Amino acid sequence: MPTPRTRRSRTGRTAQLAGVAGGQATRQLSTRTANVFRSDEAAAAALEARSIEMADRLLTVLGTMKGAALKFGQMLAMVDGGLVPESHREQFQSRLAALHANAPTVPWDRMRRQIESELGERLASAYKDFDETPVAAASIGQVYRAVLRDGREVAVKVQYPGIDTAVRGDLKNLALFLKVAGRTMRSPLDATALAAEVEARIVDELDYVLEADHTRAMSRVFRGHPFIRVPAVVSDLSTTRVLTTTWLDGVPLRSVADADPDTRRRTAEILYRFYGLTPHRNGIYNADPHPGNCLVMADGTLAFLDFGLLGRLSLHDSAAERATLRAVIEGDAEALARLSYERGFLSDPSAVDADDLLSMMRSVCWWFCEDREVEISSAAVNELPAQMATPRASLALAQQFSMPSTYAFRARAEGQIPGLLSTLRPTINLHRVAREWVYDEPPVTGLGRVERAWAMEAGHAAPAS
């Protein structure tokens, strides 16, 4: 139950957020009024300055939210393209990353009581051995290493006491901010609808029972896979706030960042197969591609962790995505405009230059849309235009482009893949891998052929046609 001090803090944060949003709305209105008498260049510069000011003030308020800041960071990552001007985005993301690092610290005694309360038994009864030093910490919990009575090593993920209440309250605060400030953002997303969608998703992350179900689903899909590992859930030691899974003993993804080119290329292809192909082959996917959720095993296989955010892709949506990508790959601007309209991304395709839309999409898909090797580096990824969030190819395209709020997490997951791959700096032709699911073609890489043989033997369905 929240203490009076907690309630006062949350009330204060609500007032701060409302003040940021309300003040920004007033300043934005006055700026737009003054812009009537300014040149186009001066008007654009004035609006950009106001957007930078709002982003800075918002970060200051988020800094008071402690553990919840990371969850808000997930929301901001999706509206960043419209909230923060391109000239200020790198600095904004850097300051946001600093907030991510400020995970709350909770004494071991409180964490132990949380575990015992959730499991209904003493720690010594539930586990043969339990290392009280966490191996990982995040915004809403910590991960510990333990040994079961039967000798199996496990990872035990434990929520901070009371963090669920704090995050839920602060999510409502940020939803209020987005509703008030939405009209000042240059994002194509409906701020109110986005707030509701993100709140629902992040609340899901607070439920470890749901995450256990997600993990079981992914574990079933990849059971016996030749180069992908997913932990198994220990059901009798998992609850809403404690999740126990089998321990996967690997090293961080960054450990192969300086490996030989073949190792980095092979690892990058596995990452792409897991995050890029799984949605279309199995209808489910990890919606949070992140280097911290991947481990490199001693045998070169990859282990994937943390399924709090699990996305689902219907056959209909998969077919629509693949048709859209075929139009991009084949340079069919008219088909791309028509498909974008049918999917709800364009309100009036006749009002835009289809070639502008094609140019934007080819910029976004540069790392796999052409049949050639490309170097996927941090520098290349950072040069990506923010056109998926804020199209700048033409004023007409900017006015007509929109993104359904229900697609925000899908777009975020897809958009994070090249950034994840860039940690390895591979030079690779992923177009040939993508053709397996975009065109339903047979694999041409060694990994692809091995995976296909496993899928056929295991009875897994091929990508939908």
XYZ file of C-alpha atoms in Angstrom, residues 2-448:
447
model
C 1.443 3.429 -0.904
C 2.647 5.500 2.025
C 1.534 9.143 2.487
C 5.015 10.198 1.406
C 4.753 8.064 -1.761
C 1.351 9.551 -2.542
C 2.670 13.075 -2.030
C 5.649 12.352 -4.303
C 3.401 10.961 -7.014
C 1.030 13.908 -6.702
C 3.988 16.234 -7.025
C 5.210 14.444 -10.127
C 1.732 14.662 -11.654
C 1.734 18.406 -11.061
C 5.217 18.702 -12.567
C 4.242 16.748 -15.675
C 1.044 18.713 -16.085
C 3.072 21.889 -15.691
C 5.541 20.792 -18.363
C 2.741 19.854 -20.766
C 0.503 22.809 -20.068
C 3.330 25.314 -20.158
C 4.644 23.823 -23.372
C 1.205 23.967 -24.994
C 0.949 27.657 -24.115
C 4.457 28.420 -25.377
C 3.883 26.392 -28.549
C 0.682 28.329 -29.272
C 2.414 31.658 -28.795
C 5.271 30.494 -31.014
C 2.864 29.425 -33.776
C 1.125 32.797 -33.520
C 4.423 34.648 -33.820
C 5.424 32.416 -36.731
C 2.779 34.076 -38.890
C 5.162 37.030 -39.114
C 8.358 34.953 -39.579
C 10.054 33.411 -42.590
C 9.651 29.656 -43.108
C 13.203 29.055 -41.866
C 12.758 31.217 -38.773
C 9.390 29.632 -37.998
C 10.821 26.105 -38.225
C 13.745 27.085 -35.994
C 11.403 28.586 -33.387
C 9.210 25.457 -33.254
C 12.291 23.261 -33.005
C 13.575 25.323 -30.085
C 10.252 24.869 -28.268
C 10.347 21.098 -28.849
C 13.895 20.912 -27.482
C 12.819 22.907 -24.436
C 9.930 20.512 -23.751
C 12.172 17.444 -24.116
C 14.693 18.893 -21.656
C 12.026 19.769 -19.086
C 10.447 16.339 -19.447
C 13.776 14.600 -18.806
C 14.208 16.656 -15.647
C 10.841 15.459 -14.330
C 11.504 11.847 -15.361
C 14.684 11.973 -13.315
C 12.535 12.067 -10.165
C 10.763 8.816 -11.076
C 13.660 6.501 -10.219
C 12.859 2.942 -11.327
C 9.877 3.944 -13.424
C 12.071 6.084 -15.678
C 13.106 3.062 -17.754
C 9.493 2.185 -18.456
C 8.834 5.753 -19.517
C 11.923 5.498 -21.672
C 10.223 2.683 -23.559
C 7.288 4.983 -24.241
C 9.526 7.875 -25.249
C 11.480 5.606 -27.599
C 8.323 5.218 -29.648
C 7.380 8.898 -29.846
C 10.949 10.208 -29.891
C 10.876 10.728 -33.650
C 8.104 13.282 -33.297
C 8.826 14.636 -29.830
C 12.505 15.453 -30.215
C 14.001 17.339 -33.186
C 16.638 15.399 -35.105
C 19.364 17.882 -34.141
C 18.743 17.168 -30.454
C 17.924 13.443 -30.591
C 21.394 12.059 -29.794
C 21.732 14.247 -26.695
C 18.185 13.366 -25.612
C 18.839 9.625 -25.934
C 22.122 9.982 -24.041
C 20.385 11.655 -21.104
C 17.608 9.093 -21.250
C 20.206 6.296 -21.087
C 21.569 7.867 -17.904
C 18.101 7.578 -16.372
C 18.024 3.899 -17.366
C 21.215 3.316 -15.382
C 19.680 4.667 -12.173
C 17.904 1.465 -11.133
C 16.612 1.535 -7.542
C 18.671 -0.171 -4.852
C 16.809 -2.385 -2.398
C 18.463 -4.086 0.623
C 18.763 -7.874 0.405
C 16.596 -8.426 3.489
C 13.638 -6.762 1.762
C 14.197 -8.735 -1.428
C 14.436 -11.988 0.533
C 11.152 -11.225 2.297
C 9.586 -10.487 -1.094
C 10.666 -13.915 -2.411
C 9.506 -15.796 0.679
C 6.178 -13.968 0.755
C 5.535 -14.785 -2.898
C 6.568 -18.449 -2.669
C 4.963 -19.044 0.729
C 8.049 -20.755 2.140
C 11.514 -20.007 3.468
C 14.260 -19.424 0.940
C 16.261 -22.348 2.350
C 13.317 -24.665 1.710
C 12.671 -23.535 -1.849
C 16.291 -23.526 -3.046
C 19.352 -25.614 -2.197
C 21.577 -22.579 -2.612
C 20.838 -18.915 -3.318
C 23.428 -16.236 -4.113
C 22.155 -13.017 -2.556
C 24.280 -10.857 -4.869
C 22.195 -10.004 -7.943
C 23.661 -10.828 -11.338
C 21.515 -8.194 -13.056
C 19.342 -5.249 -12.068
C 16.744 -3.271 -13.975
C 14.047 -0.707 -13.328
C 11.487 -3.054 -11.773
C 13.533 -5.911 -10.356
C 16.727 -7.912 -9.962
C 17.947 -11.318 -11.118
C 19.700 -13.794 -8.828
C 21.484 -17.104 -9.391
C 20.346 -20.110 -7.383
C 20.412 -23.922 -7.274
C 17.314 -26.096 -6.944
C 16.988 -29.073 -4.627
C 17.500 -31.372 -7.616
C 20.785 -29.630 -8.496
C 19.584 -27.571 -11.463
C 20.962 -24.051 -11.722
C 18.299 -21.386 -12.138
C 17.828 -17.653 -12.613
C 15.400 -16.022 -10.168
C 13.860 -12.732 -11.278
C 12.352 -10.761 -8.390
C 10.304 -7.561 -8.496
C 11.186 -4.742 -6.136
C 8.623 -4.497 -3.325
C 5.967 -1.921 -4.220
C 7.381 -1.160 -7.665
C 4.199 -2.293 -9.414
C 2.137 0.355 -7.629
C 4.738 3.042 -8.350
C 5.002 2.201 -12.049
C 1.225 2.016 -12.531
C 0.805 5.409 -10.868
C 3.590 7.027 -12.832
C 2.288 5.540 -16.079
C -0.973 7.359 -15.508
C 1.027 10.526 -14.900
C 2.822 10.211 -18.207
C -0.413 9.330 -19.987
C -1.777 12.633 -18.669
C 1.301 14.400 -19.990
C 0.895 12.878 -23.454
C -2.782 13.784 -23.603
C -2.045 17.423 -22.755
C 1.114 17.742 -24.831
C 0.041 15.573 -27.760
C -1.025 18.484 -29.922
C 2.439 20.048 -29.634
C 4.253 16.906 -30.809
C 5.184 16.499 -34.446
C 4.624 12.746 -34.255
C 2.144 10.958 -36.552
C 0.968 8.899 -33.588
C -2.236 9.716 -31.742
C -0.827 10.545 -28.306
C -3.935 9.510 -26.342
C -4.274 6.167 -28.128
C -0.536 5.583 -27.806
C -0.636 6.255 -24.075
C -3.382 3.650 -23.609
C -1.537 1.082 -25.738
C 1.804 1.544 -23.988
C 0.247 1.580 -20.528
C -1.410 -1.777 -21.235
C 1.837 -3.279 -22.520
C 3.984 -2.056 -19.647
C 1.427 -3.206 -17.078
C 1.749 -6.636 -18.714
C 5.475 -6.530 -17.935
C 4.675 -6.221 -14.240
C 2.932 -9.617 -14.291
C 5.514 -12.405 -14.081
C 2.782 -15.030 -14.495
C 2.157 -13.588 -17.945
C 5.896 -13.466 -18.642
C 6.138 -17.123 -17.617
C 3.429 -17.955 -20.165
C 5.319 -15.980 -22.812
C 8.565 -17.804 -21.975
C 6.855 -21.198 -22.189
C 5.438 -20.284 -25.598
C 8.851 -19.285 -26.965
C 10.504 -22.296 -25.336
C 8.068 -24.610 -27.137
C 8.753 -22.928 -30.476
C 12.538 -23.296 -30.147
C 12.795 -26.627 -28.330
C 15.682 -28.528 -29.901
C 16.615 -25.656 -32.219
C 20.143 -25.995 -33.645
C 21.394 -22.523 -32.692
C 18.737 -20.748 -30.575
C 18.163 -21.360 -26.852
C 15.267 -20.201 -24.654
C 15.098 -20.939 -20.884
C 12.452 -23.213 -19.384
C 10.139 -22.001 -16.607
C 10.207 -23.643 -13.164
C 6.477 -23.313 -12.547
C 6.302 -24.248 -8.864
C 8.770 -21.464 -8.006
C 7.167 -18.747 -10.129
C 4.479 -16.236 -9.120
C 3.242 -12.773 -10.076
C 6.428 -11.179 -8.670
C 8.972 -14.028 -8.784
C 10.001 -15.862 -11.956
C 12.342 -18.864 -11.823
C 13.824 -20.200 -15.071
C 16.651 -22.537 -16.006
C 20.077 -20.908 -15.968
C 21.730 -20.398 -19.361
C 25.464 -19.913 -18.910
C 26.619 -17.554 -21.631
C 28.547 -14.337 -22.108
C 27.148 -10.927 -23.132
C 26.625 -10.208 -26.817
C 29.247 -7.461 -26.700
C 31.890 -10.133 -25.951
C 31.977 -11.043 -29.661
C 32.022 -7.430 -30.882
C 35.753 -7.752 -31.633
C 35.651 -11.345 -32.877
C 36.658 -12.347 -36.399
C 34.339 -11.281 -39.260
C 32.863 -14.765 -39.767
C 31.866 -15.054 -36.094
C 30.265 -11.621 -36.102
C 28.464 -12.351 -39.370
C 27.166 -15.712 -38.099
C 25.995 -14.175 -34.816
C 24.259 -11.333 -36.676
C 22.398 -13.798 -38.899
C 21.161 -15.728 -35.847
C 19.941 -12.487 -34.280
C 18.116 -11.546 -37.467
C 16.536 -14.975 -37.786
C 15.256 -14.807 -34.206
C 13.947 -11.234 -34.244
C 13.089 -10.828 -37.934
C 11.809 -14.213 -39.114
C 10.093 -15.574 -35.978
C 7.070 -13.210 -36.162
C 6.196 -14.457 -39.638
C 6.948 -18.117 -39.048
C 5.380 -18.503 -35.631
C 3.109 -15.498 -35.130
C 4.872 -14.456 -31.898
C 8.051 -12.525 -31.217
C 10.130 -10.855 -28.526
C 9.075 -7.205 -28.758
C 12.176 -5.884 -26.974
C 15.307 -6.555 -29.067
C 18.120 -5.506 -26.759
C 21.783 -6.591 -26.346
C 21.153 -7.317 -22.656
C 18.561 -9.946 -23.590
C 21.024 -12.054 -25.629
C 23.795 -14.368 -24.463
C 26.465 -16.108 -26.532
C 26.906 -19.720 -25.438
C 30.216 -21.603 -25.472
C 29.157 -23.611 -28.549
C 28.295 -20.480 -30.560
C 24.544 -20.774 -30.117
C 22.586 -17.767 -28.807
C 20.318 -17.688 -25.773
C 17.430 -15.222 -25.624
C 15.996 -13.946 -22.348
C 13.263 -11.680 -20.977
C 9.881 -12.179 -22.608
C 7.924 -9.619 -20.625
C 7.018 -7.943 -23.912
C 5.760 -10.590 -26.329
C 4.212 -9.449 -29.581
C 1.782 -11.374 -31.767
C 1.491 -11.075 -35.534
C -1.612 -12.399 -37.271
C -1.480 -14.143 -40.649
C -3.288 -11.141 -42.142
C -0.793 -8.624 -40.742
C 2.146 -10.822 -41.723
C 0.872 -10.994 -45.302
C 0.410 -7.202 -45.350
C 3.940 -6.588 -44.017
C 5.472 -8.938 -46.555
C 3.516 -7.412 -49.449
C 4.688 -3.961 -48.338
C 8.313 -5.081 -48.248
C 8.032 -6.675 -51.677
C 6.851 -3.321 -53.023
C 9.845 -1.602 -51.385
C 12.344 -4.171 -52.666
C 10.911 -4.106 -56.199
C 10.661 -0.302 -56.304
C 6.893 -0.360 -56.893
C 5.937 3.065 -55.520
C 2.261 2.880 -56.504
C 1.772 -0.523 -54.844
C 3.544 0.771 -51.738
C 1.222 3.789 -51.521
C -1.858 1.592 -51.978
C -0.731 -0.906 -49.328
C 0.188 1.892 -46.909
C -3.317 3.311 -47.291
C -4.947 -0.098 -46.797
C -2.893 -0.655 -43.625
C -3.829 2.726 -42.167
C -0.475 4.472 -42.615
C -1.685 6.958 -45.239
C -4.943 8.865 -44.930
C -5.016 9.880 -48.623
C -2.494 8.225 -50.977
C -3.486 10.518 -53.843
C -2.227 13.511 -51.838
C 1.365 12.266 -51.595
C 4.184 11.641 -54.019
C 4.505 7.842 -54.072
C 8.184 8.164 -54.969
C 8.761 10.167 -51.767
C 7.136 7.360 -49.789
C 9.281 4.754 -51.540
C 12.423 6.782 -50.853
C 11.505 7.019 -47.177
C 10.890 3.277 -46.862
C 14.082 2.350 -48.687
C 15.968 4.583 -46.252
C 14.393 2.754 -43.325
C 15.051 -0.716 -44.814
C 18.513 0.065 -46.188
C 20.166 -2.747 -44.246
C 18.307 -5.595 -45.989
C 16.278 -4.315 -48.968
C 19.080 -4.691 -51.541
C 20.867 -7.880 -52.603
C 24.341 -6.852 -51.485
C 26.620 -6.911 -48.471
C 26.394 -3.866 -46.209
C 28.243 -2.916 -43.049
C 25.750 -2.472 -40.219
C 27.628 -0.103 -37.919
C 26.511 2.285 -35.205
C 27.464 5.203 -37.438
C 25.293 3.888 -40.270
C 22.348 3.217 -37.970
C 22.625 6.654 -36.353
C 22.366 8.243 -39.783
C 18.982 6.623 -40.360
C 16.390 9.330 -40.884
C 13.559 9.387 -38.370
C 11.165 9.182 -41.296
C 9.192 6.232 -39.961
C 8.061 8.463 -37.096
C 8.203 11.878 -38.750
C 8.320 11.749 -42.559
C 10.294 14.676 -43.923
C 10.466 13.722 -47.609
C 7.746 16.255 -48.391
C 5.198 18.370 -46.558
C 2.339 16.403 -48.145
C 3.800 13.098 -46.969
C 4.302 14.480 -43.472
C 0.675 15.588 -43.367
C -0.748 12.304 -44.680
C 1.486 9.773 -42.894
C 0.180 8.235 -39.670
C 0.862 5.145 -37.594
C -1.879 3.095 -35.895
C -1.210 3.122 -32.154
C -1.627 -0.656 -32.052
C 1.372 -0.932 -34.381
C 3.679 1.135 -32.155
C 5.304 -1.821 -30.392
C 5.701 -3.729 -33.649
C 7.375 -0.721 -35.273
C 9.598 -0.262 -32.229
C 10.675 -3.919 -32.269
C 11.479 -3.785 -35.979
C 13.267 -0.472 -35.628
C 15.559 -1.784 -32.885
C 16.922 -4.701 -34.914
C 19.556 -2.761 -36.931
C 20.722 -1.050 -33.739
C 21.128 -4.435 -32.077
C 23.042 -5.792 -35.071
C 25.302 -2.741 -35.107
C 26.863 -3.838 -31.802
C 28.606 -6.535 -33.880
C 29.535 -4.299 -36.865
C 28.920 -7.146 -39.329
C 29.353 -6.905 -43.079
C 26.529 -9.119 -44.259
C 23.888 -9.689 -46.940
C 20.653 -10.035 -44.963
C 18.560 -9.522 -48.083
C 19.105 -13.177 -48.965
C 17.932 -14.218 -45.499
C 14.916 -11.896 -45.667
C 13.782 -13.462 -48.938
C 12.968 -16.642 -47.002
C 10.005 -14.919 -45.374
C 9.321 -12.019 -47.736
C 9.162 -14.262 -50.832
C 8.873 -17.705 -49.210
C 12.089 -18.803 -50.941
C 14.328 -21.673 -49.775
C 17.357 -20.690 -47.652
C 20.711 -20.059 -49.306
C 22.910 -19.736 -46.194
C 24.338 -22.582 -44.145
C 22.419 -21.529 -41.038
C 19.232 -21.290 -43.061
